[in-house]
Amino acid sequence: AFAVLQCLQQQSLEMDVYLASAAINACRQGSAWHQALQVLLGMADSHVERDTVTFNAVVSSCEKGWEWVHALHLFHELA
């Protein structure tokens, strides 16, 4: 899913919340917390609404990677 997002960006196609969520969940399952954060930041850059589900998935990804500082930062950003 992350590769699909990269391909979309290379083709100058727009990201949407469904593609971004799929990519974030793929990153979470693969313990790729850094890529999950990149997708979340890319959502903001592309003006795609970031919701509780996407934030929670990225927080979970950070937790799996023992990146508690990033997880707490996202938690505070959401609150």
PDB file of C-alpha atoms in Angstrom:
ATOM      1  CA  ALA A   1       0.000   0.000   0.000  1.00  0.00           C
ATOM      2  CA  PHE A   2       2.881   2.379   0.741  1.00  0.00           C
ATOM      3  CA  ALA A   3       4.358   1.646  -2.684  1.00  0.00           C
ATOM      4  CA  VAL A   4       0.996   2.458  -4.273  1.00  0.00           C
ATOM      5  CA  LEU A   5       1.016   5.864  -2.569  1.00  0.00           C
ATOM      6  CA  GLN A   6       4.515   6.543  -3.812  1.00  0.00           C
ATOM      7  CA  CYS A   7       3.439   5.592  -7.329  1.00  0.00           C
ATOM      8  CA  LEU A   8       0.445   7.945  -7.088  1.00  0.00           C
ATOM      9  CA  GLN A   9       2.699  10.783  -6.036  1.00  0.00           C
ATOM     10  CA  GLN A  10       5.048  10.099  -8.937  1.00  0.00           C
ATOM     11  CA  GLN A  11       2.092  10.204 -11.335  1.00  0.00           C
ATOM     12  CA  SER A  12       0.831  13.449  -9.711  1.00  0.00           C
ATOM     13  CA  LEU A  13      -2.442  11.782  -8.719  1.00  0.00           C
ATOM     14  CA  GLU A  14      -4.287  12.804  -5.579  1.00  0.00           C
ATOM     15  CA  MET A  15      -4.195  10.934  -2.320  1.00  0.00           C
ATOM     16  CA  ASP A  16      -7.450  10.353  -0.488  1.00  0.00           C
ATOM     17  CA  VAL A  17      -8.247   9.231   3.036  1.00  0.00           C
ATOM     18  CA  TYR A  18      -8.901   5.627   1.950  1.00  0.00           C
ATOM     19  CA  LEU A  19      -5.556   5.187   0.216  1.00  0.00           C
ATOM     20  CA  ALA A  20      -3.721   6.918   3.031  1.00  0.00           C
ATOM     21  CA  SER A  21      -5.449   4.779   5.672  1.00  0.00           C
ATOM     22  CA  ALA A  22      -4.617   1.605   3.759  1.00  0.00           C
ATOM     23  CA  ALA A  23      -0.972   2.658   3.515  1.00  0.00           C
ATOM     24  CA  ILE A  24      -0.805   3.569   7.207  1.00  0.00           C
ATOM     25  CA  ASN A  25      -2.317   0.240   8.204  1.00  0.00           C
ATOM     26  CA  ALA A  26       0.132  -1.621   5.969  1.00  0.00           C
ATOM     27  CA  CYS A  27       2.976   0.299   7.616  1.00  0.00           C
ATOM     28  CA  ARG A  28       1.562  -0.488  11.051  1.00  0.00           C
ATOM     29  CA  GLN A  29       1.353  -4.205  10.297  1.00  0.00           C
ATOM     30  CA  GLY A  30       4.894  -4.159   8.956  1.00  0.00           C
ATOM     31  CA  SER A  31       6.225  -2.151  11.922  1.00  0.00           C
ATOM     32  CA  ALA A  32       7.240   0.633   9.536  1.00  0.00           C
ATOM     33  CA  TRP A  33       6.472   3.496  11.905  1.00  0.00           C
ATOM     34  CA  HIS A  34       8.610   6.000  10.012  1.00  0.00           C
ATOM     35  CA  GLN A  35       6.707   5.454   6.761  1.00  0.00           C
ATOM     36  CA  ALA A  36       3.383   5.675   8.627  1.00  0.00           C
ATOM     37  CA  LEU A  37       4.438   9.098   9.920  1.00  0.00           C
ATOM     38  CA  GLN A  38       5.408  10.132   6.392  1.00  0.00           C
ATOM     39  CA  VAL A  39       1.974   9.167   5.090  1.00  0.00           C
ATOM     40  CA  LEU A  40       0.304  11.151   7.887  1.00  0.00           C
ATOM     41  CA  LEU A  41       2.408  14.202   7.060  1.00  0.00           C
ATOM     42  CA  GLY A  42       1.677  13.694   3.382  1.00  0.00           C
ATOM     43  CA  MET A  43      -2.037  13.763   4.156  1.00  0.00           C
ATOM     44  CA  ALA A  44      -1.673  17.240   5.636  1.00  0.00           C
ATOM     45  CA  ASP A  45       0.436  18.395   2.685  1.00  0.00           C
ATOM     46  CA  SER A  46      -2.208  17.069   0.265  1.00  0.00           C
ATOM     47  CA  HIS A  47      -5.044  18.628   2.281  1.00  0.00           C
ATOM     48  CA  VAL A  48      -6.523  15.210   3.047  1.00  0.00           C
ATOM     49  CA  GLU A  49      -8.419  15.216   6.325  1.00  0.00           C
ATOM     50  CA  ARG A  50      -6.631  13.328   9.054  1.00  0.00           C
ATOM     51  CA  ASP A  51      -9.101  11.693  11.407  1.00  0.00           C
ATOM     52  CA  THR A  52      -9.027   9.746  14.651  1.00  0.00           C
ATOM     53  CA  VAL A  53      -8.667   6.444  12.812  1.00  0.00           C
ATOM     54  CA  THR A  54      -5.571   7.539  10.895  1.00  0.00           C
ATOM     55  CA  PHE A  55      -3.973   9.101  13.986  1.00  0.00           C
ATOM     56  CA  ASN A  56      -4.641   5.954  16.024  1.00  0.00           C
ATOM     57  CA  ALA A  57      -3.119   3.748  13.335  1.00  0.00           C
ATOM     58  CA  VAL A  58       0.044   5.868  13.263  1.00  0.00           C
ATOM     59  CA  VAL A  59       0.221   5.953  17.070  1.00  0.00           C
ATOM     60  CA  SER A  60      -0.106   2.158  17.049  1.00  0.00           C
ATOM     61  CA  SER A  61       2.658   1.927  14.455  1.00  0.00           C
ATOM     62  CA  CYS A  62       4.926   4.089  16.612  1.00  0.00           C
ATOM     63  CA  GLU A  63       4.092   1.956  19.643  1.00  0.00           C
ATOM     64  CA  LYS A  64       5.077  -1.217  17.780  1.00  0.00           C
ATOM     65  CA  GLY A  65       8.394   0.394  16.889  1.00  0.00           C
ATOM     66  CA  TRP A  66       8.994   1.544  20.476  1.00  0.00           C
ATOM     67  CA  GLU A  67       8.827   5.160  19.329  1.00  0.00           C
ATOM     68  CA  TRP A  68       6.958   6.447  22.363  1.00  0.00           C
ATOM     69  CA  VAL A  69       7.995  10.085  21.923  1.00  0.00           C
ATOM     70  CA  HIS A  70       6.394  10.193  18.471  1.00  0.00           C
ATOM     71  CA  ALA A  71       3.319   8.358  19.733  1.00  0.00           C
ATOM     72  CA  LEU A  72       2.845  10.819  22.590  1.00  0.00           C
ATOM     73  CA  HIS A  73       3.350  13.791  20.286  1.00  0.00           C
ATOM     74  CA  LEU A  74       0.635  12.504  17.951  1.00  0.00           C
ATOM     75  CA  PHE A  75      -1.650  11.789  20.881  1.00  0.00           C
ATOM     76  CA  HIS A  76      -1.282  15.384  22.091  1.00  0.00           C
ATOM     77  CA  GLU A  77      -1.788  16.717  18.562  1.00  0.00           C
ATOM     78  CA  LEU A  78      -5.046  14.816  18.321  1.00  0.00           C
ATOM     79  CA  ALA A  79      -6.312  15.976  21.710  1.00  0.00           C
TER      80      ALA A  79
END
